Coordinates of C-alpha atoms in Angstrom, one line a residue:
M1 CA -41.7 -83.4 70.5
H2 CA -42.3 -81.0 67.4
T3 CA -44.2 -78.0 67.0
V4 CA -46.1 -76.7 64.3
R5 CA -43.8 -73.9 63.9
D6 CA -41.4 -76.7 63.8
V7 CA -43.2 -79.0 61.3
A8 CA -44.1 -75.9 58.9
A9 CA -40.1 -75.4 58.6
N10 CA -38.9 -78.6 57.9
R11 CA -41.7 -78.8 55.0
E12 CA -39.8 -75.4 53.8
A13 CA -36.3 -76.8 54.1
D14 CA -37.2 -79.8 52.3
R15 CA -39.0 -77.7 49.9
L16 CA -35.6 -76.2 49.2
M17 CA -33.5 -79.0 49.1
L18 CA -35.3 -79.8 46.1
L19 CA -34.6 -76.5 44.1
P20 CA -31.6 -76.1 42.1
V21 CA -28.6 -74.0 43.6
S22 CA -29.6 -70.5 41.8
E23 CA -32.9 -70.4 42.5
R24 CA -32.0 -71.5 46.4
V25 CA -30.4 -67.9 46.9
F26 CA -33.6 -66.0 46.2
A27 CA -35.6 -68.1 47.9
K28 CA -34.4 -67.7 50.7
K29 CA -35.7 -65.3 53.1
P30 CA -34.1 -61.8 53.6
R31 CA -32.7 -60.7 57.1
P32 CA -33.9 -57.7 58.0
L33 CA -30.8 -55.8 57.6
R34 CA -30.3 -56.5 54.1
V35 CA -33.7 -55.6 53.5
A36 CA -33.5 -52.2 55.0
T37 CA -30.1 -51.8 52.4
G38 CA -31.8 -52.8 49.9
A39 CA -35.0 -50.4 50.3
L40 CA -32.3 -47.6 50.6
L41 CA -30.5 -48.3 47.4
V42 CA -33.6 -48.4 45.1
L43 CA -34.6 -45.0 46.6
A44 CA -31.4 -43.2 45.7
G45 CA -31.9 -45.7 42.3
L46 CA -35.4 -43.5 42.3
A47 CA -33.9 -40.2 43.1
V48 CA -31.3 -40.0 40.1
V49 CA -33.7 -42.0 37.2
P50 CA -35.9 -39.4 35.8
A51 CA -39.3 -39.8 37.2
T52 CA -40.7 -40.8 33.7
P53 CA -40.4 -44.3 32.2
A54 CA -39.5 -42.7 28.9
R55 CA -36.8 -40.4 30.7
A56 CA -35.6 -43.3 32.7
Q57 CA -34.9 -45.5 29.2
N58 CA -33.1 -42.5 27.6
F59 CA -31.0 -42.1 30.6
F60 CA -29.9 -46.3 31.1
E61 CA -29.5 -46.4 26.6
E62 CA -27.0 -43.2 27.3
L63 CA -25.3 -44.4 29.7
F64 CA -24.7 -47.7 28.3
G65 CA -24.1 -46.0 24.5
I66 CA -26.9 -47.8 23.1
G67 CA -29.3 -44.7 22.8
R68 CA -28.8 -41.6 20.2
A69 CA -25.4 -40.6 20.9
A70 CA -24.3 -44.3 19.2
R71 CA -27.1 -43.9 16.3
P72 CA -25.5 -41.6 13.4
P73 CA -27.8 -38.1 12.8
Q74 CA -30.8 -38.6 10.6
P75 CA -31.9 -36.0 8.5
P76 CA -34.9 -34.5 8.8
R77 CA -38.3 -35.5 7.3
N78 CA -39.7 -34.0 3.9
V79 CA -36.4 -32.9 3.1
P80 CA -34.8 -34.0 -0.1
V81 CA -31.1 -35.3 -0.1
Q82 CA -28.9 -34.3 -2.7
P83 CA -27.4 -37.1 -4.3
P84 CA -23.2 -37.2 -4.0
Q85 CA -22.1 -35.0 -7.5
P86 CA -19.4 -37.1 -9.0
V87 CA -16.1 -35.9 -8.6
E88 CA -14.0 -35.6 -11.7
P89 CA -10.2 -37.0 -11.4
G90 CA -7.8 -34.8 -10.2
A91 CA -10.1 -32.2 -8.8
P92 CA -9.6 -31.0 -5.3
A93 CA -13.1 -32.2 -3.1
P94 CA -15.3 -29.8 -2.0
G95 CA -14.1 -27.5 1.1
E96 CA -10.5 -29.3 0.5
G97 CA -8.0 -27.2 -1.2
A98 CA -10.4 -24.6 -2.6
E99 CA -9.5 -20.9 -2.3
T100 CA -12.2 -18.0 -1.4
R101 CA -11.3 -15.4 -4.4
P102 CA -13.8 -12.6 -5.3
S103 CA -16.1 -12.7 -8.1
V104 CA -15.2 -9.3 -9.5
P105 CA -11.5 -9.3 -10.0
A106 CA -9.6 -6.5 -8.5
Q107 CA -8.4 -3.7 -10.8
P108 CA -5.0 -3.6 -11.2
R109 CA -3.3 0.0 -9.9
Q110 CA -3.2 2.8 -12.3
P111 CA 0.0 4.8 -12.4
V112 CA 0.1 8.4 -10.9
V113 CA 0.7 11.5 -13.8
L114 CA 1.5 15.0 -12.6
R115 CA 0.9 18.0 -14.7
V116 CA 3.8 18.1 -17.4
P117 CA 5.1 21.2 -18.1
A118 CA 4.5 23.2 -21.0
E119 CA 7.4 23.5 -23.2
D120 CA 7.3 27.6 -23.3
N121 CA 6.4 27.7 -19.7
V122 CA 10.1 29.4 -19.1
A123 CA 10.5 31.0 -22.4
G124 CA 11.5 35.0 -21.7
Q125 CA 13.2 34.2 -18.1
D126 CA 16.5 34.5 -16.8
L127 CA 17.7 31.4 -15.6
L128 CA 20.7 30.7 -13.2
L129 CA 22.6 28.3 -12.9
N130 CA 21.6 26.4 -9.3
G131 CA 20.1 29.9 -8.8
L132 CA 23.8 31.8 -8.4
N133 CA 25.3 32.4 -11.3
G134 CA 25.7 32.1 -15.2
S135 CA 22.9 33.1 -17.2
L136 CA 20.1 30.9 -19.9
K137 CA 17.6 32.7 -21.3
I138 CA 14.8 30.6 -23.6
E139 CA 13.3 32.7 -26.3
R140 CA 10.5 31.3 -28.7
S141 CA 9.8 32.5 -32.4
G142 CA 6.7 30.9 -33.4
S143 CA 7.6 26.8 -33.2
A144 CA 11.3 27.4 -32.8
Y145 CA 13.2 28.2 -29.7
T146 CA 16.3 30.0 -29.6
A147 CA 18.4 29.8 -26.4
Q148 CA 21.2 32.7 -24.7
M149 CA 23.4 30.8 -22.4
T150 CA 27.0 32.4 -20.7
L151 CA 28.5 29.1 -18.5
P152 CA 30.3 30.1 -15.5
G153 CA 33.7 28.3 -14.4
T154 CA 37.1 28.6 -13.2
K155 CA 40.1 29.3 -14.9
I156 CA 42.3 26.3 -16.3
S157 CA 45.5 28.3 -15.5
Q158 CA 44.5 29.4 -11.6
P159 CA 41.4 27.4 -10.5
T160 CA 40.9 29.3 -7.8
E161 CA 39.8 32.3 -10.0
N162 CA 36.3 32.4 -11.5
C163 CA 35.4 33.2 -15.4
T164 CA 32.5 33.0 -17.3
V165 CA 31.9 32.6 -21.2
K166 CA 29.2 32.8 -23.4
L167 CA 28.4 30.2 -25.6
D168 CA 28.4 30.4 -28.9
G169 CA 29.7 34.3 -28.7
G170 CA 26.5 35.2 -26.7
K171 CA 24.8 34.5 -30.0
P172 CA 21.4 32.8 -29.8
M173 CA 21.8 29.2 -30.6
P174 CA 19.1 27.6 -32.3
L175 CA 16.9 24.6 -30.4
S176 CA 16.3 21.4 -31.8
A177 CA 13.4 19.3 -29.9
E178 CA 13.8 16.1 -29.3
G179 CA 10.5 15.1 -28.4
R180 CA 9.0 13.4 -24.8
A181 CA 10.9 10.2 -24.2
Q182 CA 11.5 10.9 -20.4
G183 CA 7.6 12.8 -20.2
V184 CA 8.8 16.5 -20.4
S185 CA 10.3 18.2 -23.4
R186 CA 13.8 18.0 -24.6
F187 CA 15.9 20.2 -26.6
S188 CA 19.4 20.1 -27.5
T189 CA 22.0 22.6 -28.8
A190 CA 24.1 22.2 -31.6
S191 CA 27.1 24.1 -30.0
A192 CA 30.5 22.5 -31.6
E193 CA 32.2 24.4 -28.5
C194 CA 29.6 22.4 -25.3
P195 CA 27.0 20.5 -26.8
L196 CA 24.2 20.7 -24.2
R197 CA 20.6 18.5 -24.2
F198 CA 17.9 20.6 -21.7
E199 CA 14.8 19.0 -20.2
I200 CA 12.3 21.6 -19.6
L201 CA 10.9 21.3 -16.1
D202 CA 8.5 23.9 -13.9
G203 CA 9.8 27.1 -13.8
S204 CA 13.4 25.8 -14.4
V205 CA 15.3 23.2 -16.5
L206 CA 17.6 20.6 -16.3
A207 CA 20.8 20.8 -18.3
T208 CA 22.8 17.9 -19.4
P209 CA 26.0 17.8 -21.2
L210 CA 25.8 15.6 -24.1
G211 CA 29.9 15.2 -24.9
S212 CA 32.1 12.6 -22.8
G213 CA 32.4 14.4 -19.4
S214 CA 31.0 16.7 -17.3
A215 CA 32.6 19.2 -18.4
C216 CA 33.1 21.7 -21.1
T217 CA 36.4 23.5 -21.4
F218 CA 36.8 26.6 -23.6
T219 CA 41.3 26.4 -24.2
A220 CA 41.4 30.3 -25.8
A221 CA 39.3 31.4 -23.3
D222 CA 41.5 29.9 -20.2
C223 CA 38.0 29.1 -19.0
E224 CA 36.5 25.3 -17.7
T225 CA 32.5 25.0 -17.1
K226 CA 30.1 22.9 -15.8
P227 CA 27.0 23.3 -16.9
S228 CA 25.0 20.3 -16.0
G229 CA 22.7 20.7 -13.1
L230 CA 19.1 22.8 -12.5
W231 CA 19.0 25.9 -13.8
G232 CA 16.0 28.2 -12.0
P233 CA 15.2 31.3 -10.0
G234 CA 17.1 33.1 -7.6
A235 CA 16.5 32.2 -4.0
A236 CA 15.5 35.6 -3.3
S237 CA 12.2 34.9 -5.1
L238 CA 11.6 31.1 -4.3
L239 CA 12.0 31.8 -0.5
P240 CA 8.0 33.2 0.1
Q241 CA 7.0 29.9 -1.7
A242 CA 8.7 27.5 0.5
G243 CA 5.4 26.3 1.9
E244 CA 3.6 25.6 -1.2
F245 CA 6.9 23.9 -2.4
D246 CA 6.9 21.5 0.8
T247 CA 3.1 20.3 -0.3
A248 CA 3.9 19.8 -3.8
R249 CA 6.7 18.2 -3.2
G250 CA 5.0 15.5 -0.6
V251 CA 2.4 15.0 -3.3
A252 CA 5.6 14.1 -5.7
D253 CA 7.5 11.6 -3.9
K254 CA 3.8 9.8 -3.5
A255 CA 3.7 9.4 -7.1
V256 CA 7.3 8.6 -7.6
R257 CA 7.0 6.3 -4.6
D258 CA 3.4 4.8 -5.8
N259 CA 5.2 4.2 -9.8
Y260 CA 8.1 2.4 -8.4
K261 CA 5.9 0.0 -6.8
I262 CA 3.9 -0.6 -9.5
M263 CA 7.0 -0.9 -12.4
T264 CA 8.4 -3.7 -9.8
Q265 CA 5.2 -5.3 -9.6
R266 CA 5.3 -5.8 -13.2
A267 CA 8.2 -6.7 -13.6
R268 CA 9.9 -10.0 -14.0
G269 CA 12.4 -11.7 -12.4
G270 CA 15.8 -10.2 -13.3
D271 CA 14.3 -7.3 -14.1
I272 CA 13.5 -5.6 -11.0
R273 CA 17.1 -5.4 -9.5
P274 CA 17.8 -2.8 -12.3
I275 CA 14.8 -1.0 -11.4
V276 CA 15.7 -0.9 -8.2
Q277 CA 19.3 0.1 -8.7
E278 CA 18.1 2.9 -10.6
Q279 CA 15.9 4.1 -8.3
A280 CA 18.3 4.2 -5.5
A281 CA 20.6 5.9 -8.3
F282 CA 18.2 8.5 -8.6
S283 CA 17.7 9.1 -4.9
S284 CA 22.0 10.0 -4.9
D285 CA 22.1 11.8 -8.1
R286 CA 19.3 14.3 -6.4
E287 CA 21.1 14.8 -3.4
Q288 CA 24.4 15.6 -5.5
A289 CA 22.5 18.1 -7.8
C290 CA 20.1 19.8 -5.2
R291 CA 22.7 20.3 -2.7
T292 CA 24.9 23.4 -4.6
Y293 CA 21.7 24.8 -5.1
A294 CA 21.5 28.4 -3.5
R295 CA 19.3 28.7 -0.4
E296 CA 17.9 24.8 -0.8
G297 CA 17.5 23.9 2.9
A298 CA 15.2 26.8 3.0
H299 CA 12.8 26.7 -0.2
G300 CA 13.1 22.8 -1.1
Y301 CA 13.0 24.0 -4.6
C302 CA 15.3 22.5 -6.7
H303 CA 14.3 18.9 -5.2
L304 CA 10.6 19.4 -5.8
R305 CA 11.7 19.9 -9.3
F306 CA 13.8 16.4 -9.5
T307 CA 10.3 14.2 -8.1
E308 CA 8.7 15.5 -10.3
A309 CA 10.4 14.8 -13.4
R310 CA 11.4 11.4 -12.1
A311 CA 7.1 10.7 -11.1
I312 CA 6.3 11.9 -15.3
A313 CA 9.3 9.7 -16.2
L314 CA 7.9 6.6 -14.2
A315 CA 4.6 7.8 -15.6
T316 CA 5.8 7.6 -19.4
R317 CA 7.3 4.6 -19.5
L318 CA 4.2 2.6 -17.4
G319 CA 2.4 3.7 -20.3
A320 CA 0.3 6.2 -19.1
N321 CA -1.7 9.0 -20.8
T322 CA 0.4 12.2 -19.2
A323 CA -1.7 14.5 -21.5
T324 CA -4.2 14.0 -18.4
P325 CA -3.0 14.3 -15.1
T326 CA -4.6 12.4 -11.9
A327 CA -3.0 14.2 -9.1
A328 CA -2.4 18.2 -9.0
N329 CA 1.5 18.5 -8.0
A330 CA 0.7 22.1 -7.8
P331 CA -1.3 23.5 -4.7
A332 CA -4.0 25.8 -5.4
R333 CA -2.9 29.6 -4.9
P334 CA -4.3 31.7 -1.7
R335 CA -7.3 33.6 -2.2
R336 CA -7.3 37.5 -2.2
S337 CA -8.6 39.0 0.8
R338 CA -11.3 41.2 -0.4
A339 CA -11.6 44.9 0.7
P340 CA -13.7 45.5 3.1
V341 CA -17.3 47.0 2.0
E342 CA -19.8 48.5 4.1
G343 CA -21.9 46.3 6.1
M344 CA -18.8 44.5 7.1
N345 CA -17.4 43.8 10.9
P346 CA -14.8 46.8 11.7
D347 CA -13.1 44.4 14.1
A348 CA -12.5 41.8 11.9
Q349 CA -10.4 42.9 8.4
G350 CA -11.2 41.2 5.0
A351 CA -13.9 39.2 6.7
E352 CA -16.7 39.0 3.8
P353 CA -20.2 39.2 5.5
F354 CA -22.5 36.0 5.9
A355 CA -19.4 33.7 4.8
D356 CA -20.4 31.3 7.3
Q357 CA -24.3 31.5 6.4

């Protein structure tokens, strides 16, 4: 005999049989275990998903790639959008291949100009070849210059013996001005026995033979001379100024380097190599000429004068105005100490009162 519960169960079974298959699964009553598992999953999802509905929607949109990450960025509102500018054919696109250059072009480097020695700065001085022997004295008479010169040498018949020859018999020789082709004043002698060129440096003269060789031969006097080199003061008068020469040598060396760099920058292609060779030859010639100067290692006078002449020559070739020096190649002379006066500290000799005030 069927109970009321059995009858209700049969009716429910008959109703499910009439439903489609896809709906029968959801129409069945869940078992207690499945119900508990589903409840836990729902609670875990609620813990992960943001609390507000809007945040939950954004979370799922970003998760499935349909949110803001999938949409192109939108320009701010109420901001006018610049229309694309037409680009000329062949021109690079903005931001591509464009070089960043300063608005004001950089000024080219200027040559360094040292003070050019005056023509008469050696007038009346007794100069020695390499500071050792011989004699050269230049005198000025109005705008004209003359020179008296005694050349040291060796005997032709006995090369181990020394000899001296007075050029033009010891009479004053007129000097012909040759301008300033290399920046410093140039003079030449018209002596048939030994024609020479003089370059007037600071306190010295650089002599160069104008003949076919570096030596002048005086057959009648049985003497061969080599007058080329630096004619300057003796070593005894140069040693006290060694510190000043060293300071001035640093200025001159820097001027040579700067002017040499400018000259190579201005040169083109094959013109650079001769400049490099010339600079290397200058260094070699300076060492060759100055190694025989008396006590050169102690005062460095010859190297200084050669370097100054080179710096002035380079500045002249670069078209600089040599009448206006841009670097001081003569160090300032030390101040003389004043004699002590009343009121000075007796323990500080030569001190000036209130010097630090």
